[in-house]
CSV table of C-alpha atoms in Angstrom, one decimal:
chain,number,residue,atom,x,y,z
K,1,MET,CA,285.6,-9.5,133.8
K,2,PRO,CA,285.0,-10.2,130.4
K,3,ALA,CA,283.9,-13.4,128.9
K,4,GLU,CA,287.6,-14.2,126.4
K,5,MET,CA,289.7,-13.5,130.3
K,6,ARG,CA,287.0,-16.1,131.7
K,7,ARG,CA,287.3,-18.8,128.9
K,8,LEU,CA,292.3,-18.1,129.3
K,9,ALA,CA,291.1,-17.9,133.0
K,10,PRO,CA,292.0,-21.8,134.1
K,11,HIS,CA,295.6,-21.5,131.6
K,12,PHE,CA,297.1,-19.4,134.2
K,13,ASN,CA,298.6,-18.7,137.0
K,14,HIS,CA,296.9,-15.8,139.0
K,15,TYR,CA,299.8,-16.0,141.1
K,16,TYR,CA,301.6,-14.4,138.1
K,17,ALA,CA,298.7,-11.5,137.4
K,18,PRO,CA,299.4,-8.0,137.8
K,19,ARG,CA,298.7,-6.7,140.8
K,20,ARG,CA,296.7,-3.7,141.3
K,21,GLU,CA,298.9,-0.3,143.5
K,22,LEU,CA,297.7,-0.2,146.7
K,23,GLN,CA,295.6,2.6,147.2
K,24,THR,CA,296.2,4.6,150.6
K,25,LYS,CA,292.0,5.4,151.8
K,26,SER,CA,292.8,9.1,153.2
K,27,ALA,CA,289.8,11.7,154.1
K,28,PHE,CA,292.5,14.1,153.1
K,29,CYS,CA,293.4,15.0,149.9
K,30,ALA,CA,296.3,17.0,148.5
K,31,ALA,CA,295.0,20.5,149.1
K,32,GLU,CA,293.7,19.8,152.2
K,33,ASP,CA,297.2,18.9,153.1
K,34,GLN,CA,298.5,22.3,151.8
K,35,LEU,CA,295.3,23.6,154.1
K,36,ILE,CA,297.4,21.4,157.1
K,37,ALA,CA,301.2,22.5,156.1
K,38,LEU,CA,299.6,26.7,155.6
K,39,GLY,CA,298.0,26.6,159.1
K,40,ILE,CA,301.7,24.7,160.7
K,41,ARG,CA,303.8,27.6,159.1
K,42,ARG,CA,300.8,30.5,160.4
K,43,TYR,CA,299.9,28.9,164.2
K,44,GLY,CA,302.5,26.5,164.7
K,45,THR,CA,302.9,22.2,165.1
K,46,SER,CA,301.2,22.2,168.5
K,47,ARG,CA,297.6,24.7,166.8
K,48,LEU,CA,295.7,21.6,165.4
K,49,ASP,CA,292.0,23.6,167.2
K,50,LEU,CA,292.9,26.9,165.5
K,51,ILE,CA,294.1,25.2,161.7
K,52,ARG,CA,290.3,23.6,162.4
K,53,ASN,CA,288.4,26.2,163.3
K,54,HIS,CA,290.5,28.8,160.3
K,55,LEU,CA,291.3,26.3,157.3
K,56,LEU,CA,289.4,23.2,158.1
K,57,PRO,CA,285.8,23.7,159.5
K,58,SER,CA,284.9,20.5,157.4
K,59,LYS,CA,286.7,18.2,159.4
K,60,SER,CA,287.2,16.7,163.4
K,61,ALA,CA,290.1,17.7,165.5
K,62,ALA,CA,290.6,14.0,165.2
K,63,GLN,CA,290.3,13.7,162.1
K,64,LEU,CA,293.5,16.4,161.4
K,65,GLU,CA,294.9,15.0,164.5
K,66,GLN,CA,295.7,11.7,162.6
K,67,ARG,CA,296.8,13.3,159.5
K,68,TYR,CA,299.3,14.9,161.4
K,69,VAL,CA,300.5,12.6,163.0
K,70,GLU,CA,300.2,10.2,160.2
K,71,ALA,CA,302.1,12.7,157.8
K,72,THR,CA,305.2,13.3,160.1
K,73,ARG,CA,306.1,10.1,160.5
K,74,ARG,CA,309.4,9.2,160.2
K,75,ARG,CA,309.7,6.5,157.6
K,76,ALA,CA,306.2,8.5,156.2
K,77,ALA,CA,307.3,9.8,152.7
K,78,GLU,CA,307.7,13.7,152.3
K,79,ASN,CA,304.8,16.0,152.4
K,80,PRO,CA,303.9,19.6,153.0
K,81,ILE,CA,303.0,18.8,155.9
K,82,LYS,CA,305.7,17.1,156.7
K,83,ARG,CA,308.2,19.5,154.5
K,84,ALA,CA,305.9,22.7,156.8
K,85,LYS,CA,306.7,21.1,160.6
K,86,ARG,CA,310.3,20.6,159.4
K,87,GLU,CA,310.4,24.6,158.8
K,88,VAL,CA,308.7,25.7,162.0
K,89,VAL,CA,310.2,23.6,164.6
K,90,LEU,CA,314.1,24.2,162.7
K,91,SER,CA,313.8,27.4,162.4
K,92,VAL,CA,315.7,30.2,164.7
K,93,LEU,CA,313.2,33.0,166.5
K,94,LEU,CA,312.5,36.3,163.7
K,95,PRO,CA,313.8,39.5,165.9
K,96,ALA,CA,310.0,40.4,165.5
K,97,GLU,CA,309.3,37.3,167.2
K,98,GLU,CA,312.5,37.9,169.5
K,99,MET,CA,311.5,41.5,170.5
K,100,LEU,CA,307.5,40.5,171.4
K,101,LEU,CA,310.0,37.3,173.5
K,102,ARG,CA,311.2,40.3,175.5
K,103,GLN,CA,308.5,41.6,176.5
K,104,ALA,CA,306.9,39.1,177.4
K,105,VAL,CA,309.7,37.9,180.1
K,106,GLY,CA,309.8,41.5,181.4
K,107,ARG,CA,305.7,40.6,181.8
K,108,PHE,CA,305.5,36.7,182.8
K,109,GLY,CA,309.2,36.7,184.1
K,110,GLU,CA,310.8,32.7,183.4
K,111,HIS,CA,306.8,31.1,182.5
K,112,TRP,CA,307.2,30.1,179.5
K,113,ALA,CA,304.5,27.5,178.7
K,114,ARG,CA,302.3,31.1,179.4
K,115,ILE,CA,304.7,33.1,177.3
K,116,ARG,CA,304.3,31.2,174.4
K,117,GLU,CA,300.6,30.7,175.4
K,118,VAL,CA,300.2,34.2,174.3
K,119,TYR,CA,303.0,35.2,173.1
K,120,LEU,CA,304.2,33.5,170.3
K,121,PRO,CA,302.0,30.2,169.9
K,122,ASN,CA,303.9,29.0,166.4
K,123,ARG,CA,307.2,28.0,169.0
K,124,THR,CA,307.8,25.3,171.7
K,125,ALA,CA,308.8,26.5,175.1
K,126,GLN,CA,311.7,25.1,174.7
K,127,GLN,CA,313.0,27.2,171.6
K,128,LEU,CA,311.7,29.9,173.6
K,129,ARG,CA,314.2,29.6,176.5
K,130,GLU,CA,317.3,28.9,174.7
K,131,CYS,CA,316.6,31.3,172.8
K,132,TRP,CA,316.1,33.1,175.8
K,133,GLU,CA,319.1,32.1,177.7
K,134,PHE,CA,321.0,31.4,175.1
K,135,LYS,CA,320.8,35.2,173.0
K,136,LEU,CA,318.6,37.2,174.4
K,137,LYS,CA,318.7,36.9,178.2
K,138,PRO,CA,321.3,40.2,180.0
K,139,GLY,CA,325.0,39.0,180.5
K,140,ALA,CA,323.7,35.9,177.0
K,141,LEU,CA,327.1,34.9,174.9
K,142,ASP,CA,325.3,34.3,172.2
K,143,ALA,CA,327.1,30.8,171.6
K,144,PRO,CA,324.4,28.0,171.2
K,145,PRO,CA,323.1,25.6,173.5
K,146,PRO,CA,325.1,23.0,175.2
K,147,LEU,CA,324.9,19.1,173.6
K,148,PRO,CA,322.2,17.1,175.3
K,149,ALA,CA,325.0,14.6,177.0
């Protein structure tokens, strides 16, 4: 603190002094958040190990998991990771993915976790099951899934 300010400090109420903005102490910079978002689009939301291996080898798995959870919280500000998760989770299967799903069901039956692991790691087992049941399965009416009770 400069000498002149120290001399005048006793005359001012410190409660009226401007406060410094709180800074978030994140181990990730904006570019790393972009890389995580790219990895989510490429490998899916549950394959943080692949994101670490291919895009951010300098970060630990625990750091990536913590950053993903913090960035995708409901009350978190809009950020690239949150947008990427929304894009991946809410998107419908592409025609090429539907073709892969047909092949996978022919090979593994309706074992969605195994199909997800081998063929479509960027999709959830629930997404695969619903796409098969309501769109691709012989006799399906291409109707939307029923609303939960």
